[in-house]
Short mmCIF file of C-alpha atoms in Angstrom, two decimals:
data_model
loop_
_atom_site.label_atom_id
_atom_site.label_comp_id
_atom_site.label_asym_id
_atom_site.label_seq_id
_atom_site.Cartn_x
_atom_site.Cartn_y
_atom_site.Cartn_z
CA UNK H 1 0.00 0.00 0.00
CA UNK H 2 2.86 2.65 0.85
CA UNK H 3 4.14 1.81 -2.78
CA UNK H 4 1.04 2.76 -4.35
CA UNK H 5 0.30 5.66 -2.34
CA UNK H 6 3.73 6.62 -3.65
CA UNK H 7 3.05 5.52 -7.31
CA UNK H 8 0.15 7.80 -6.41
CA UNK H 9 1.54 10.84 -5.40
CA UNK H 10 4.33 10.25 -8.57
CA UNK H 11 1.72 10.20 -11.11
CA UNK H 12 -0.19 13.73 -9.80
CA UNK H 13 3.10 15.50 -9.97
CA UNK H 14 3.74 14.59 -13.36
CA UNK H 15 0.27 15.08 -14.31
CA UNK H 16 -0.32 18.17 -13.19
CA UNK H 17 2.20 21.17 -12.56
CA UNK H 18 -0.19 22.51 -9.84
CA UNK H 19 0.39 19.62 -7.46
CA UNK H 20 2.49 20.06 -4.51
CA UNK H 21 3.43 17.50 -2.04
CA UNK H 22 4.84 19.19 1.78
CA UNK H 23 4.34 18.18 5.44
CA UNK H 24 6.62 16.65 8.02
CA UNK H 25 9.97 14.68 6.88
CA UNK H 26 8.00 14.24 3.53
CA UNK H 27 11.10 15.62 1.71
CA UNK H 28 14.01 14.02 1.63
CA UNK H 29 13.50 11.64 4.38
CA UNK H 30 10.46 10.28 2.01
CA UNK H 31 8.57 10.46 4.80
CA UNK H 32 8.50 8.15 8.11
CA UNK H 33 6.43 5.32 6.25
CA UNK H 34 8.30 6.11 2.75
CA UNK H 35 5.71 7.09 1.29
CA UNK H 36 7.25 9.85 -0.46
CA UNK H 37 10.37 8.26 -0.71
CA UNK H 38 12.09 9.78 -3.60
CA UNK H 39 9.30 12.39 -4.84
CA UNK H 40 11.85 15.10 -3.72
CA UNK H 41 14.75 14.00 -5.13
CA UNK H 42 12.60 13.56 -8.90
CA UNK H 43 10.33 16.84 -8.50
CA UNK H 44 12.68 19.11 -6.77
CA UNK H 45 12.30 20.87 -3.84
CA UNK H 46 10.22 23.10 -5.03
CA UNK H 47 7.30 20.92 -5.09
CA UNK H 48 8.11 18.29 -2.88
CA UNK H 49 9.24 19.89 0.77
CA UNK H 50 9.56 19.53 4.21
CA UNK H 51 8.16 22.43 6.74
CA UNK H 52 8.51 23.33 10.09
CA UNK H 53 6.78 20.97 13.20
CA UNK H 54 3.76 23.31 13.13
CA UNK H 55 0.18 21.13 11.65
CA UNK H 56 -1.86 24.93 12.12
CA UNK H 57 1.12 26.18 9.69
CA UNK H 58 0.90 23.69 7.39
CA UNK H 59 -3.39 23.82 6.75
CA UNK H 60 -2.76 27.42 6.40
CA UNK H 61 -0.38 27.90 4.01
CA UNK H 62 -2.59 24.88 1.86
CA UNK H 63 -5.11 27.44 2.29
CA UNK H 64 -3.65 29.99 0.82
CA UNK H 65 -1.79 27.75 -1.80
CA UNK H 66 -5.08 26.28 -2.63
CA UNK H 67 -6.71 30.07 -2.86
CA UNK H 68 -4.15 30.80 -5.41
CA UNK H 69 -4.76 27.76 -7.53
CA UNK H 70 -2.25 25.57 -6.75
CA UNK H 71 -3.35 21.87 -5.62
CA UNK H 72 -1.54 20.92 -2.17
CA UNK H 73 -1.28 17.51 -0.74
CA UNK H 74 -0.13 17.93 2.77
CA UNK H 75 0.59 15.12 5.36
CA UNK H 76 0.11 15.29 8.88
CA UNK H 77 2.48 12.57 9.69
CA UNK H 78 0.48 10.85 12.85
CA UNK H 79 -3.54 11.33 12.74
CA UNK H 80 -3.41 13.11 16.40
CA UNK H 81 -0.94 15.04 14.95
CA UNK H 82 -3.47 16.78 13.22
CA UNK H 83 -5.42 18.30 16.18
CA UNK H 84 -3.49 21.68 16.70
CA UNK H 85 -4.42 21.94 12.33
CA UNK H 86 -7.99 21.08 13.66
CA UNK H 87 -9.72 24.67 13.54
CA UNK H 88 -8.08 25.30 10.25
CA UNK H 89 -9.63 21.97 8.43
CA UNK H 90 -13.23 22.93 10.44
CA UNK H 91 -13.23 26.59 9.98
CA UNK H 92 -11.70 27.21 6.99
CA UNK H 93 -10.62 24.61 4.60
CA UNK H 94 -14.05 23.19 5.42
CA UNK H 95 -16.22 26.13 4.91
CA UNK H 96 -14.24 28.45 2.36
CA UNK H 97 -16.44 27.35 -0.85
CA UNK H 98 -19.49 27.87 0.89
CA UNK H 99 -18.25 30.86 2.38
CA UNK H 100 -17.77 32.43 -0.79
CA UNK H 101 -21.12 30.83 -2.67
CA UNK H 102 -18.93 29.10 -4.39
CA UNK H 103 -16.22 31.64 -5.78
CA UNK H 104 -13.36 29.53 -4.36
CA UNK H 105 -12.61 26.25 -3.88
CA UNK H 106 -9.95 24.74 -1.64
CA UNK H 107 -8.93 21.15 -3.69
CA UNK H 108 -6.45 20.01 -0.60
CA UNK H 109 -6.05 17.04 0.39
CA UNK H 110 -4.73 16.23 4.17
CA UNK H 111 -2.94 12.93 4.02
CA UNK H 112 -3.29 11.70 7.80
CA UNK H 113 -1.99 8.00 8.73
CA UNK H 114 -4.44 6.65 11.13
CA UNK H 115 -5.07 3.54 13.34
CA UNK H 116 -3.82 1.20 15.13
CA UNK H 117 -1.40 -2.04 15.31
CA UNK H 118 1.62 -0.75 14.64
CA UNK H 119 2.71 -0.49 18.36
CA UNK H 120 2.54 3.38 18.60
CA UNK H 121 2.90 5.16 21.75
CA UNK H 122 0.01 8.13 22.28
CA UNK H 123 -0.64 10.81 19.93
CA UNK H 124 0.91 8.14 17.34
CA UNK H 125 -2.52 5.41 16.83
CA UNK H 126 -5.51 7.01 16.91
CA UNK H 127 -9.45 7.13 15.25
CA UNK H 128 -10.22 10.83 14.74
CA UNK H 129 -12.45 10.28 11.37
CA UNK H 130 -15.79 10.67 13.12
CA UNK H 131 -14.33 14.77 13.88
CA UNK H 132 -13.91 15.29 9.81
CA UNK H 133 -16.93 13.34 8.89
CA UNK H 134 -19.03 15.59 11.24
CA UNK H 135 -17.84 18.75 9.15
CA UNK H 136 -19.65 19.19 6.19
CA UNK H 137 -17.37 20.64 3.27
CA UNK H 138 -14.92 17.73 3.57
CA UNK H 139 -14.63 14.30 1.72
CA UNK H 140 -13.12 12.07 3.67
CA UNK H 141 -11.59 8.95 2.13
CA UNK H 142 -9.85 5.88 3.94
CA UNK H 143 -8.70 2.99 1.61
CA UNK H 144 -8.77 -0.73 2.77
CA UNK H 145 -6.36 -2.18 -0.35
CA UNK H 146 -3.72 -1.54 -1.69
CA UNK H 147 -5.25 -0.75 -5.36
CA UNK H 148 -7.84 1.05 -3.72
CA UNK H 149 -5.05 3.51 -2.25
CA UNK H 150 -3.54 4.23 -5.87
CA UNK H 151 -7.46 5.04 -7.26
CA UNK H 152 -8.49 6.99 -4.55
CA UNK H 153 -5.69 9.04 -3.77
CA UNK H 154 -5.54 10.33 -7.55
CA UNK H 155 -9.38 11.02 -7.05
CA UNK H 156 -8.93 12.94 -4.33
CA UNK H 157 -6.19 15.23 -5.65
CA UNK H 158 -7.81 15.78 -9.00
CA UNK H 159 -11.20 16.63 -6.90
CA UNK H 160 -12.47 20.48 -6.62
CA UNK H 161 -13.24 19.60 -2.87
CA UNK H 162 -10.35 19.67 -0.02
CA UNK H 163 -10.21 15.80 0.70
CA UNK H 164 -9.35 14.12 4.38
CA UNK H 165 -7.38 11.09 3.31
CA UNK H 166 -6.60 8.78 6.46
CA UNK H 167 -3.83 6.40 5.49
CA UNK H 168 -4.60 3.03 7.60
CA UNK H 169 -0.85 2.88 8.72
CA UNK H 170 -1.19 -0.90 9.77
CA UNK H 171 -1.78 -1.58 6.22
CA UNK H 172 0.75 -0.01 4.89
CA UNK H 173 2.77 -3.58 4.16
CA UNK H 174 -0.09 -4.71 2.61
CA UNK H 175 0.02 -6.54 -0.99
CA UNK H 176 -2.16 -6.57 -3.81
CA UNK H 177 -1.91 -6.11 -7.49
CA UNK H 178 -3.10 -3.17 -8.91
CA UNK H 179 -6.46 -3.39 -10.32
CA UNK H 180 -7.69 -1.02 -13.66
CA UNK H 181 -10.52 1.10 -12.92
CA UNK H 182 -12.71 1.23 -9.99
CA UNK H 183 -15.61 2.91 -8.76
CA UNK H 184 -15.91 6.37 -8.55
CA UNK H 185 -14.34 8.34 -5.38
CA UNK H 186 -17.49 8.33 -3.69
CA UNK H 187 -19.22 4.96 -4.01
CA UNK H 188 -18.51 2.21 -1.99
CA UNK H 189 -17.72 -1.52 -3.07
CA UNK H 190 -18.72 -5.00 -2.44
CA UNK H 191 -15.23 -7.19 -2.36
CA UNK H 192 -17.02 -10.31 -1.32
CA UNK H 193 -20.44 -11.18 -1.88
CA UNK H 194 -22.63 -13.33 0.23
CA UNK H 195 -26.17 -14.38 1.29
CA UNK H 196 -26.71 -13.75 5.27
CA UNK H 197 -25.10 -10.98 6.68
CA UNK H 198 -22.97 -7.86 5.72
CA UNK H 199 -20.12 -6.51 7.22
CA UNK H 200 -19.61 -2.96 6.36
CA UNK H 201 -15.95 -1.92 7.25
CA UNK H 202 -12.75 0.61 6.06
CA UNK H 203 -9.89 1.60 6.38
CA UNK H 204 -7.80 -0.87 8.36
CA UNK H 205 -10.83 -3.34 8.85
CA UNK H 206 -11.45 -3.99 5.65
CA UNK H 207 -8.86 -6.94 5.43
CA UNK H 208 -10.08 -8.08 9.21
CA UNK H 209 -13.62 -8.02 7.66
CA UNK H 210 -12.41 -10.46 4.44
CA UNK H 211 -10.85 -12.57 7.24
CA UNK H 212 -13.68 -13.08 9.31
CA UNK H 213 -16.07 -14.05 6.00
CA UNK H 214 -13.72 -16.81 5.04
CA UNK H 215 -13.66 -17.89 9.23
CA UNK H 216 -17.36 -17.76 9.13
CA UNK H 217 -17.50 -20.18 6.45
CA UNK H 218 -16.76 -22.82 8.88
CA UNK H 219 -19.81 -21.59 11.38
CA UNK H 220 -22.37 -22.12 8.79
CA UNK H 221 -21.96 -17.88 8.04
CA UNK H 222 -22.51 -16.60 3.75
CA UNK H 223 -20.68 -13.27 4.78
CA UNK H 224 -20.95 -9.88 2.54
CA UNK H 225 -18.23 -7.76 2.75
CA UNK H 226 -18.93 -3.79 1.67
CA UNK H 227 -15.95 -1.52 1.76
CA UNK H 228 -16.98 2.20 2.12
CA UNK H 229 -14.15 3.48 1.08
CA UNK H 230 -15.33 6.98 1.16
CA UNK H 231 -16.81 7.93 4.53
CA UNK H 232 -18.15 11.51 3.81
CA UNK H 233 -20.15 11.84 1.15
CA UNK H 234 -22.18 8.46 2.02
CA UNK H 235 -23.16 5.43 -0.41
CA UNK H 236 -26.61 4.82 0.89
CA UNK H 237 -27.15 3.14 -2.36
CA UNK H 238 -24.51 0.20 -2.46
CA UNK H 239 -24.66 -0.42 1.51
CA UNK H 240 -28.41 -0.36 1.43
CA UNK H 241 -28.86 -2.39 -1.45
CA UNK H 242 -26.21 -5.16 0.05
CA UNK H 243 -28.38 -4.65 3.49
CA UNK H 244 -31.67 -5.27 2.11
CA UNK H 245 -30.56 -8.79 0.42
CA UNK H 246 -28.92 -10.58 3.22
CA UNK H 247 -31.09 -9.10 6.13
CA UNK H 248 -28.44 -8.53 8.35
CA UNK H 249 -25.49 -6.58 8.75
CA UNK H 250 -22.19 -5.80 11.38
CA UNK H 251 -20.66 -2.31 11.60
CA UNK H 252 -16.76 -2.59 12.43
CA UNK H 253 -13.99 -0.05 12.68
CA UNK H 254 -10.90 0.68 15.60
CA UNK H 255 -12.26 3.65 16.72
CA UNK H 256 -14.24 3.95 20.14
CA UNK H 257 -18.12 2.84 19.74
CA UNK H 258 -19.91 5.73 21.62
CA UNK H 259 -20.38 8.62 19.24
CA UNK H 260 -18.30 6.95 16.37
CA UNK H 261 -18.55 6.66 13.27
CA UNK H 262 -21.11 3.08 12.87
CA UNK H 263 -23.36 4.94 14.97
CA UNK H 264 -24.48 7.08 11.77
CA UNK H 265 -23.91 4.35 9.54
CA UNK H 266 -26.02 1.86 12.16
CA UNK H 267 -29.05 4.99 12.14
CA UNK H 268 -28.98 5.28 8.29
CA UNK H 269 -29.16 1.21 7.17
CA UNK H 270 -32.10 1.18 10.23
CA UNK H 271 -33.97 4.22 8.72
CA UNK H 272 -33.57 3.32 5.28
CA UNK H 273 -34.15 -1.17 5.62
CA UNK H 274 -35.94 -1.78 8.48
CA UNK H 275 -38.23 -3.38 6.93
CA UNK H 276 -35.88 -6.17 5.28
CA UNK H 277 -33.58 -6.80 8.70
CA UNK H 278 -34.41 -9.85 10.49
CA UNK H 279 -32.25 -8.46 13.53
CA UNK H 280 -30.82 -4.81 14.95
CA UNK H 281 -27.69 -3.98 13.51
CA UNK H 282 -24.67 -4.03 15.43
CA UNK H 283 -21.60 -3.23 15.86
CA UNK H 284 -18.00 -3.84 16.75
CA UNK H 285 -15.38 -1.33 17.70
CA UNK H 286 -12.48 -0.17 19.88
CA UNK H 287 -13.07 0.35 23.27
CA UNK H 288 -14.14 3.36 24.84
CA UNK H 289 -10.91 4.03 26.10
CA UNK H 290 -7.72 6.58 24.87
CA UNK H 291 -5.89 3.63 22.37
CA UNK H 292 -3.83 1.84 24.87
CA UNK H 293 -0.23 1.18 24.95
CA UNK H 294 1.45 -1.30 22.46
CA UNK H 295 1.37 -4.55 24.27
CA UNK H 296 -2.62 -4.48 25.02
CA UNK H 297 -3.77 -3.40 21.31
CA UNK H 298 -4.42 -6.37 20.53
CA UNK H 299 -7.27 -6.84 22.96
CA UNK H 300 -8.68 -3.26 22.22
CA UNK H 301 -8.66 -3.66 18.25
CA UNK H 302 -11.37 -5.62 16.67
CA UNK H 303 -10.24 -8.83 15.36
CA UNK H 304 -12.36 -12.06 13.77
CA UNK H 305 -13.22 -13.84 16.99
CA UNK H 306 -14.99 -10.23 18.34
CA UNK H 307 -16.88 -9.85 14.66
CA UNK H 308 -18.03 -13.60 14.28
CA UNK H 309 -19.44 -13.39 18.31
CA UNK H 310 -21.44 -10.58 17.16
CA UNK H 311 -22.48 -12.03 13.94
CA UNK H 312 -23.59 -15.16 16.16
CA UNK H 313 -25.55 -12.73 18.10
CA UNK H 314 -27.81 -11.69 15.15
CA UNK H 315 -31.17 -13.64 15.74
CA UNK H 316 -31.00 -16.57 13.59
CA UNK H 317 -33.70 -18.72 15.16
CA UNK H 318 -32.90 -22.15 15.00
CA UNK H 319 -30.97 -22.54 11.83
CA UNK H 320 -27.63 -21.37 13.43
CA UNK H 321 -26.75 -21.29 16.50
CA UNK H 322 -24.93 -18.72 18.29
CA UNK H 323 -21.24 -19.55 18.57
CA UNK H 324 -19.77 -20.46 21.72
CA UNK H 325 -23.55 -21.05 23.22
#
């Protein structure tokens, strides 16, 4: 995934003269993942740049970049990182088009790595999408392949709307060849289709999600996996549809349950198929705790035993039982 997120980047430079790639270490470091690992050396340092340890700095100098009609990509390095850039992306970069009626647009995107399982200490793992997806002005995008990271992050720079794109930095080793074409930057996809339930996922749960359908094979389970993809605007259409023909469906993401982000999507497949679910959706998340230290992620992060409990828990009547009972 960090190679195509690379590739990525790459490909915008060359495309489009515009493009400018800046943040922490990004330069010649190549970043602490490597995802711009030799950008600056091939584009110069005149569009490929480090900049000083100050996130507020950063947003606002995309700002005025963006205001001028340049096209910054800007990385926050850690997602928590972020926060001190915080009323910049909600009161500006946010709000600017609308501000205007539409005079000028702000087409930034904010590369932020997010997540867990990499054994980060605080400030370093973290869930903040639910903030950005609450603000309305921003797309927010989170890939869950590899070939997914390629297609969306050239969507999101070539898009006239400033684009949050969280990086899920425990997936960053992952492998995968690169597919042609895609959906669009705001639709969401099945990768595995199935009969009985759905689990929508992103991000980094997208691959935990594929791993739990092929584990729930053995339990008796047909599982649907729908990748959103694109958090903010919001595929009614593809989760809905994929809702109302298996009958039930799991949220799952890292972040802490109360207030996050499944709650939304949990209110809008209720509102929108209750009368096709043959149970209450549900959901399975991170604790609502601060992500702990290193050695106890494991137990706060959702893995395939959590997801197939709760998938057991769905009301089947008597032609599965729940497992473990």
């Amino acid at each position: 995934m960090a190679a195509a997120l690379n590739r990525a980047l790459a490909d915008a430079l060359s495309a489009d003269e515009r493009v400018l790639v800046f943040g922490e270490d990004v330069g010649p470091l190549g970043g602490v993942f490597r995802v711009t690992d030799g950008l600056a050396e091939r584009f110069g340092e005149r569009r490929v740049f480090d900049t000083p340890l100050a996130e507020a700095g950063i947003l606002g100098t995309a700002i005025g970049m963006a205001m001028n009609g340049l096209r910054p990509v800007v990385e926050m390095q850690f997602d928590a990182f972020a926060d001190p850039a915080f009323e910049q992306i909600t009161s500006h970069l946010a709000k600017l088009r609308n501000r205007t009626a539409g005079a000028l647009s702000l087409p930034v995107v904010v590369r932020i790595p997010y997540g867990g399982g990499i054994g980060g200490v605080e400030h370093h793992c973290d869930s903040s999408e639910a903030y950005y997806t609450h603000t309305p002005g921003l797309r927010v995008v989170t890939p869950g392949t590899p070939d997914d990271a390629y297609r969306l992050l050239r969507d999101a720079i070539d898009s006239p709307d400033p684009v949050v794109f969280l990086h899920p930095t425990r997936r960053y080793g992952a492998t995968g060849a690169r597919a042609a074409g895609g959906p669009a930057l705001d639709r969401a996809l099945v990768r595995r289709p199935g009969r009985d339930v759905t689990l929508i996922a992103y991000g980094p749960m997208v691959l935990t999600a594929l791993e739990t359908a092929e584990a729930a094979r053995a339990e008796g389970w047909d599982v649907e996996v729908v990748d959103l993809r694109t958090l903010a605007p919001f595929d009614d259409e593809t989760v809905c549809a994929s809702v109302r023909r298996t009958g039930r469906a799991v949220v799952v993401h890292e972040a802490a349950g109360f207030g996050g982000y499944g709650a939304e999507v949990v209110a809008r497949v209720t509102e929108r198929c209750f009368h096709h679910l043959h149970a209450p959706v549900l959901r399975v998340t991170g604790f609502d705790i601060p992500y702990p230290p290193p050695m106890l992620e494991e137990h706060h992060l959702p893995g395939v035993d959590r997801i197939l409990d709760t998938i057991g828990a769905l009301q089947w009547d008597d032609r599965v039982e729940v497992r473990g009972a």
